[in-house]
Each structure stands twice: as structure tokens, then as C-alpha cells.
Short mmCIF file of C-alpha atoms in Angstrom, two decimals:
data_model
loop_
_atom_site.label_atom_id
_atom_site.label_comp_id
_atom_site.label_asym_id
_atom_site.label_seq_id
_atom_site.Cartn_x
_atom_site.Cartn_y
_atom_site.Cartn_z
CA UNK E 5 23.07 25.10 2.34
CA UNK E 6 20.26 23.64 3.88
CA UNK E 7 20.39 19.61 4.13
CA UNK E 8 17.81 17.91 2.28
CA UNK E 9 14.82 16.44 4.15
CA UNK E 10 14.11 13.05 4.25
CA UNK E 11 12.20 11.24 1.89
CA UNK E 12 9.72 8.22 1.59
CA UNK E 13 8.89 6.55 -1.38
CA UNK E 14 5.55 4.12 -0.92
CA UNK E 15 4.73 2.48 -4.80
CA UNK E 16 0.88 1.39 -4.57
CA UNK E 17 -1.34 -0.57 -7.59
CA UNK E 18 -4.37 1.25 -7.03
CA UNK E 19 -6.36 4.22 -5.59
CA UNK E 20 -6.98 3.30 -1.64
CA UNK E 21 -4.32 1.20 -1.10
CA UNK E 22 -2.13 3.72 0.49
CA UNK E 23 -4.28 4.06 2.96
CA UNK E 24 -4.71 0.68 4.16
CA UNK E 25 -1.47 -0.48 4.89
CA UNK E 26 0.68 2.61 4.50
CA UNK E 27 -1.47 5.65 5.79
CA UNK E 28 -0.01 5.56 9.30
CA UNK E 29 3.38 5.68 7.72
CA UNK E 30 2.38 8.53 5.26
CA UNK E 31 0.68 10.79 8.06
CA UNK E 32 3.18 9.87 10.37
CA UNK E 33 6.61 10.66 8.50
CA UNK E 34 5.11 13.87 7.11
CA UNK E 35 4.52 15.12 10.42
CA UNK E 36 7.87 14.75 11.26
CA UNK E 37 9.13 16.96 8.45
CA UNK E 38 10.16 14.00 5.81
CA UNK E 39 8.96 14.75 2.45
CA UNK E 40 6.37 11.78 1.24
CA UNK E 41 5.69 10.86 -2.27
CA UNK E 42 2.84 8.37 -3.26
CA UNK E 43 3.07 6.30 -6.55
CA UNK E 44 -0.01 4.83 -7.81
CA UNK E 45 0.42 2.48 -10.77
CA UNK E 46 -3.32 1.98 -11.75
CA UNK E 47 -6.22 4.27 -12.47
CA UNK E 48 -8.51 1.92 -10.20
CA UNK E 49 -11.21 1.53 -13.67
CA UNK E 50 -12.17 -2.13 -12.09
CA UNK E 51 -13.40 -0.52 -8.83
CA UNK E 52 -17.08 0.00 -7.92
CA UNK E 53 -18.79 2.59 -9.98
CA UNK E 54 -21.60 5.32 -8.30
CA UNK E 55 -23.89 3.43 -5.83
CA UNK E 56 -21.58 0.00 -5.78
CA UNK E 57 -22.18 -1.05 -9.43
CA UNK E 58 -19.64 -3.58 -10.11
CA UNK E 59 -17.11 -4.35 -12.94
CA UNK E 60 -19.25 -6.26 -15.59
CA UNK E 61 -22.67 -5.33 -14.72
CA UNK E 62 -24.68 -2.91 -16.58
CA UNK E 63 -24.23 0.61 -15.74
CA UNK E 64 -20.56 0.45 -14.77
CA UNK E 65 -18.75 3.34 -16.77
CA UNK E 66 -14.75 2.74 -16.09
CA UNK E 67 -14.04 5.88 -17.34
CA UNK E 68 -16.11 7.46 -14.53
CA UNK E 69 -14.74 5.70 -12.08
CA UNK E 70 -11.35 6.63 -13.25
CA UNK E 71 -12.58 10.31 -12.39
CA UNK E 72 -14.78 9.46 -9.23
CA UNK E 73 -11.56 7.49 -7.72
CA UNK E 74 -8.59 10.27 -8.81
CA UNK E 75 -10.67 13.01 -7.21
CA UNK E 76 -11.19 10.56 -3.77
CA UNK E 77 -6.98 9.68 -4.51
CA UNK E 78 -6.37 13.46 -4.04
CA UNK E 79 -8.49 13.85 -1.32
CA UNK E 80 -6.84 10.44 0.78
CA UNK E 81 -3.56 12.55 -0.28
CA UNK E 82 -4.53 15.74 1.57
CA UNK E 83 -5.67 13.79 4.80
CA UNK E 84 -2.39 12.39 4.98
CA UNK E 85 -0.64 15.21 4.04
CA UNK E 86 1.20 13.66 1.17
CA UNK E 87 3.77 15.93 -0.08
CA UNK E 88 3.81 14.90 -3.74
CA UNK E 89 1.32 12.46 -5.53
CA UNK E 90 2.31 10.98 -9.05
CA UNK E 91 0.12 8.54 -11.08
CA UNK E 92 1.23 6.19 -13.77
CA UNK E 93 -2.08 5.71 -15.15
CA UNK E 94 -1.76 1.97 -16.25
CA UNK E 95 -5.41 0.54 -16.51
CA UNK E 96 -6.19 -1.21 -13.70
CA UNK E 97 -6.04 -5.20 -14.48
CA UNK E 98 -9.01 -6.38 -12.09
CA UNK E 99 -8.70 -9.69 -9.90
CA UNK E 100 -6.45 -12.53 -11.35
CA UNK E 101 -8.01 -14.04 -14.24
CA UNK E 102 -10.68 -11.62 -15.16
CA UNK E 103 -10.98 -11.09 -18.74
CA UNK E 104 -9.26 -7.25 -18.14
CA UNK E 105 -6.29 -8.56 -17.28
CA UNK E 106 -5.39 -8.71 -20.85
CA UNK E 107 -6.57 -5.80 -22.12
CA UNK E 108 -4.28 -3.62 -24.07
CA UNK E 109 -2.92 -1.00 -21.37
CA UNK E 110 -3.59 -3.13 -19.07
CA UNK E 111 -0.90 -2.92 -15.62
CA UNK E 112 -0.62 -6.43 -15.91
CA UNK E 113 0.41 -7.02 -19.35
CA UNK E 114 2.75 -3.74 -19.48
CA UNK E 115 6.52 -4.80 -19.85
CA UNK E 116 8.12 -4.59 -16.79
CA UNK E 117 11.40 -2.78 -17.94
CA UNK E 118 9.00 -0.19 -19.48
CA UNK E 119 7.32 0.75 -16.23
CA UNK E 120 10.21 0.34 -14.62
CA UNK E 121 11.79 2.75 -16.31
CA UNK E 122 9.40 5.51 -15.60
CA UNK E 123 9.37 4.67 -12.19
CA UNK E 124 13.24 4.76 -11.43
CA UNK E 125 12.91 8.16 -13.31
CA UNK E 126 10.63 9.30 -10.48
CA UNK E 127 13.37 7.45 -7.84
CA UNK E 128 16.20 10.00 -8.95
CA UNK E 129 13.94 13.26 -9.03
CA UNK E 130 12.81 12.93 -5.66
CA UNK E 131 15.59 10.87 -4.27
CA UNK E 132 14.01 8.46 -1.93
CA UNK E 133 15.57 7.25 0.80
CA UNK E 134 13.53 4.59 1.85
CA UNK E 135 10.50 2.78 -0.45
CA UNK E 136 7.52 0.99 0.48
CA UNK E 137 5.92 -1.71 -1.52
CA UNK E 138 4.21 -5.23 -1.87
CA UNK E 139 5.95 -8.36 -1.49
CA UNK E 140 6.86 -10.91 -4.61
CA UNK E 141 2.72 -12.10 -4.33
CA UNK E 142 1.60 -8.85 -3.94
CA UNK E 143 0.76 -9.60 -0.66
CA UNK E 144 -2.75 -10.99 -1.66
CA UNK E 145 -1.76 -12.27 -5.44
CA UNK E 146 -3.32 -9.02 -6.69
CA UNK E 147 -1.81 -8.90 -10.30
CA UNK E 148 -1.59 -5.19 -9.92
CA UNK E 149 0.20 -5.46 -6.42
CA UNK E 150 2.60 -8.04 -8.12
CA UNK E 151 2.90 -5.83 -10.83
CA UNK E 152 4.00 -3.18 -9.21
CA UNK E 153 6.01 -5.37 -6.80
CA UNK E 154 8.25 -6.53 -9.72
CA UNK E 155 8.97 -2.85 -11.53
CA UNK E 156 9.50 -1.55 -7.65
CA UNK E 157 12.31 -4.23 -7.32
CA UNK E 158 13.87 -3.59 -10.81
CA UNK E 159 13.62 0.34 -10.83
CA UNK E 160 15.95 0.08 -7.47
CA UNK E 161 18.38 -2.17 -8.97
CA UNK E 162 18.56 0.67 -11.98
CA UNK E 163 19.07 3.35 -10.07
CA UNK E 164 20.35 2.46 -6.65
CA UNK E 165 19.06 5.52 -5.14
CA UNK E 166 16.94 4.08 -1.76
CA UNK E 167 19.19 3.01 1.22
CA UNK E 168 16.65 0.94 2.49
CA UNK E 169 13.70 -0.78 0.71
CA UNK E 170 10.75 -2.53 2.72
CA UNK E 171 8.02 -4.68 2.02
CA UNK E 172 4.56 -4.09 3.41
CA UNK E 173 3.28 -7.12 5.97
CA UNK E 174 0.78 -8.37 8.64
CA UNK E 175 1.64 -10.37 11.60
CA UNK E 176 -0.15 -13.89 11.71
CA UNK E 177 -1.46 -12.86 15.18
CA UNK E 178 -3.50 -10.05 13.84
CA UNK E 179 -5.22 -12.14 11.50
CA UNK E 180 -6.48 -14.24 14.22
CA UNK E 181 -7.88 -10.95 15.72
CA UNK E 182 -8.97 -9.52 12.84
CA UNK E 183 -11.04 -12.65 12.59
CA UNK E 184 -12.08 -12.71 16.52
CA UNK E 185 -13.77 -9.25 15.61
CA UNK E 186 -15.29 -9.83 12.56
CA UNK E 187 -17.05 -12.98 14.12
CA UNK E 188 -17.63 -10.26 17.48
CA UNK E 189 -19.59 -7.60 14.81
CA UNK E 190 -21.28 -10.71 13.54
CA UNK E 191 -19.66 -10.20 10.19
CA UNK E 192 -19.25 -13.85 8.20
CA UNK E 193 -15.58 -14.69 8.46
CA UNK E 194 -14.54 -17.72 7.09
CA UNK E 195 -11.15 -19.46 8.57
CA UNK E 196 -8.18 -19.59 6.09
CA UNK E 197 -8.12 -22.87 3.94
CA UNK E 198 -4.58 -24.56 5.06
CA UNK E 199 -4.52 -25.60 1.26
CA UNK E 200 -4.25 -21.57 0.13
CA UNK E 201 -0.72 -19.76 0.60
CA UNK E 202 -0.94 -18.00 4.03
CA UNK E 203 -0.98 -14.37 4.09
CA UNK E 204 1.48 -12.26 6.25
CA UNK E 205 4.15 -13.34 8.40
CA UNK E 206 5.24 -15.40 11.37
CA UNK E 207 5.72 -12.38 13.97
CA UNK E 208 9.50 -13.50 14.49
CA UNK E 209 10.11 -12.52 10.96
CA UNK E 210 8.81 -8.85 10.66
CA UNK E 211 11.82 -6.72 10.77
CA UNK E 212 9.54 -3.45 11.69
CA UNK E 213 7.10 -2.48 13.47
CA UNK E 214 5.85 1.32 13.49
CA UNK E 215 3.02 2.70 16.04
CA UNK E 216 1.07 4.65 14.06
CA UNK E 217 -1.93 4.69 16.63
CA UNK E 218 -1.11 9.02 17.21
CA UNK E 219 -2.49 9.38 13.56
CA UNK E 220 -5.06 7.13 13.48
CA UNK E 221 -7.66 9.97 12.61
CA UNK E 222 -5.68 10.48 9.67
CA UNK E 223 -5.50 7.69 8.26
CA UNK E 224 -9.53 6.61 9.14
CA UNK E 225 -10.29 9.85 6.86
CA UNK E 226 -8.13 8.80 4.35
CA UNK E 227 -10.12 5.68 4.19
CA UNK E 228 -13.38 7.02 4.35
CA UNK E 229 -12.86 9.07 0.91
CA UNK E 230 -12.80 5.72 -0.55
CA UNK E 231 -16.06 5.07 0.47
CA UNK E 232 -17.44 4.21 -2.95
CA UNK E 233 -14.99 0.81 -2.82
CA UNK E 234 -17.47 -1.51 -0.85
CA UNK E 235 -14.36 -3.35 0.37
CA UNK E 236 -13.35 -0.21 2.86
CA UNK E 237 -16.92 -0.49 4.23
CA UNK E 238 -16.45 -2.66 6.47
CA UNK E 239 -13.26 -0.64 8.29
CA UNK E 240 -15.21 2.27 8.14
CA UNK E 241 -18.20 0.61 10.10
CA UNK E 242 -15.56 -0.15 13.07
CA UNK E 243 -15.26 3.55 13.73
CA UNK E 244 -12.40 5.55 14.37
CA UNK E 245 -11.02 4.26 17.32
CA UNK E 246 -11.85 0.41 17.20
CA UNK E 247 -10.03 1.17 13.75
CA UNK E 248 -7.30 2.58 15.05
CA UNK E 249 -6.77 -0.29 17.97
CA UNK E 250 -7.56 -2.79 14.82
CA UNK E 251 -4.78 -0.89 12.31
CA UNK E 252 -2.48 1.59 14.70
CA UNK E 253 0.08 -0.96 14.03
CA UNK E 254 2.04 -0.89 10.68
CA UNK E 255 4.31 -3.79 10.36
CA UNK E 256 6.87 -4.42 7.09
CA UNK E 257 9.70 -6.81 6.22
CA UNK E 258 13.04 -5.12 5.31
CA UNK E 259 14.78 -6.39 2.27
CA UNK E 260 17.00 -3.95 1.42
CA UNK E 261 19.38 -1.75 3.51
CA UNK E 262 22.95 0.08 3.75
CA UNK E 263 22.57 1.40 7.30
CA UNK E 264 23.03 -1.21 9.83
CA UNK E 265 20.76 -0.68 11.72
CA UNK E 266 19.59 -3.71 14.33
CA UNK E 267 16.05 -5.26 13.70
CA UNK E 268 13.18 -5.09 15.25
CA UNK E 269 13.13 -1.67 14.54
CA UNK E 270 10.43 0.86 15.21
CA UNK E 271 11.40 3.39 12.24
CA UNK E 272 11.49 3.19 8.79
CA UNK E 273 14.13 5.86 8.82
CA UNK E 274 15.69 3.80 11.86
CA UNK E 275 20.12 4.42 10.86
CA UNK E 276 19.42 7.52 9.02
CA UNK E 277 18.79 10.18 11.41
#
């Protein structure tokens, strides 16, 4: 009997996500033969609409941006060569505190135990053996990303299926780049207030760090058919390769393991092959 190929597990709030700070990871691992699988939790309604209307202004139709941002899902999925792509459909809950964070249907608002129960049946049909997610802020205090976050963490405990479970990141030092470029491209970048919880990590404390830069094309094109969402303009204006020196690098804190294997690592799947 054949042995089963590997398998990676990345849980994501809303369409384009996975391509930000998981598409290396996703084109990466499936050209090495493991079999990917992309969760996304939300159906993205609080996104841009056609030509950059925003949530709240007139015009905005969330139910065609629920179409216009499945169809540009799919085709991020194909440029990364996702294997299988299953959506929860929660509404999406906008930014914390908007008035849709309440809504009935609403991510947000959606028991925990109940979403985490369809997603730990989705952990024992495909059998992960490593998952990707947000930290406990969602990495930006996104209620979606902390959403999903929380019924990540609780489908594992149910099911016990991953033997290692990691936590996407940033390194401090690429902030400060990412903010020596901006100010290069004469983009507006305003310093982090001290005040405000910082974002990322001390380098010292990111367990892994995975080069990515060999499918940097890939992952640019999965960005780009998010186009509509203003906030990927920006990345897209870098062009592929300052993009790919900017974001070759994907870098994740391990918080769950039964391998042993030493850290830094440069593999997710670092102790199981």
C-alpha cells in the first residue's frame, strides 16, 4: 500500500489571506508532493465591492462581493496549486467594532464549539499533519483572525490529529524594512505608537523560518487576483521581485509538536520526513 502523502492544514478568516502570509508555504509544500488544504472561515462580504466601493457606502452589494471574492479565492487556489479548498461560509465580521460584528451569522459572534466542531471534522478527513494559523490576537486583532485562531486551537485539542501546529509571525526586523521601503516608494508610513501592542516577534523567538523566495511568482499571482481588496495594492505596486525580496521569507512560531525536532528550523514538516 502506498504511504499517505503529507499534509498541510493552513485555517485563514478571509479570502486573500492565504496568500499573504502563507502562499510561499502553500506553493512551496505542494511542489514537493504534500497534499495542501486551505480553510477559509469567512465569505470576505466586508471587503471592497467593484471599483473599491467600501463597506457602508452606497453602492456596496455584500452579496456580490461574496461572489466577486470566491471566484478570485479559487483562482489564488489554482496559482498556488492548492490541493483542496473548503469554505465555512461564516459572514465576514468587518474591523473590530463595526456595527457587522454583531450581525446574526456573523464569524465573530458564532459559538466557538460550533465552528469548532465543523472544523475538527475537516481535521480527521484529511488528516493534517501540520496546521497553520493566527496567533491568540489574530496577529493584527482582526476579530475574524481571532476567531478563527480560537476554533483552530480547540478543534486540535478535539481531535488530536496534527503533530505539529504553528502560528503565523513576522520578525520585528522586517517591520523596520518594511517601513524603510514604504518611506523609499514615498508611500506615508507612520512609526508604530509604543502605546499599541507590537506586532510580530523578537527574531530570537521565531521557531521557523521557511525560504519561500523559489516561488515567489506564485505567490505574487496569487495576490494579484485579489486585486479588487485596495489593501493588496500596494504589494502589487512593488512588483514581482522587490515583492519577493520584501515577502520570500515566511516566518511562524511553533506551539505545538510531537517530533522533536530542534528549533530554528527551516521546514514545517522539519521531524517528519
Amino acid at each position: 500500500m502506498a504511504e499517505r502523502p503529507l499534509t498541510l492544514m493552513a485555517v485563514h478568516a478571509h479570502p486573500d489571506d492565504e496568500a499573504t502570509s502563507t502562499g510561499g508555504v502553500l506553493a512551496r509544500y505542494a511542489a514537493e508532493g504534500v497534499t495542501t488544504v486551505l480553510v477559509t472561515c469567512t465569505d470576505g462580504r466586508c471587503g471592497d465591492g467593484p471599483g473599491g466601493v467600501k463597506p457602508g457606502d452606497a453602492g456596496h452589494d455584500p452579496a456580490a462581493v461574496v461572489a466577486m471574492r470566491q471566484a478570485e479565492l479559487e483562482a489564488s487556489c489554482a496559482a498556488l496549486s492548492v490541493t483542496h479548498l473548503e469554505t465555512l461560509g461564516y459572514a465576514d465580521s468587518g474591523m473590530m467594532g463595526w456595527p457587522t460584528n454583531d450581525l446574526p451569522g456573523a464569524f465573530w459572534t458564532t459559538p466557538v464549539a460550533e465552528a469548532a466542531a465543523r472544523l475538527a471534522e475537516l481535521i480527521r478527513r484529511y488528516q493534517p499533519d501540520v496546521i497553520v494559523t493566527y496567533d491568540e490576537n489574530g496577529f493584527y486583532g482582526h476579530p475574524d483572525h481571532i476567531q478563527a485562531h480560537r476554533i483552530t486551537m480547540a478543534a486540535v485539542e478535539q481531535t488530536d490529529v496534527p503533530a505539529k501546529v504553528y502560528w503565523t509571525t513576522v520578525p520585528r526586523t522586517a517591520f523596520a524594512e518594511f517601513g524603510r521601503i514604504m518611506k523609499e516608494l514615498g508611500v506615508e508610513w507612520a512609526e508604530p505608537d509604543a502605546t499599541e501592542p507590537q506586532l510580530g516577534l523578537p527574531d530570537d523567538e521565531i521557531t521557523t523560518w521557511v525560504d519561500t523566495s523559489r516561488y515567489g511568482v506564485q505567490k505574487f499571482s496569487a495576490l494579484a487576483t485579489h486585486a479588487s481588496q485596495t489593501e493588496n495594492i500596494f504589494f502589487l505596486q512593488l512588483g514581482q521581485e522587490r515583492f519577493t525580496e520584501l515577502m520570500g521569507m515566511e516566518t511562524f512560531l511553533r506551539v505545538r509538536d510531537r517530533t522533536g525536532a530542534p528549533t530554528p528550523e527551516d521546514d514545517l514538516f522539519a521531524g517528519l520526513r
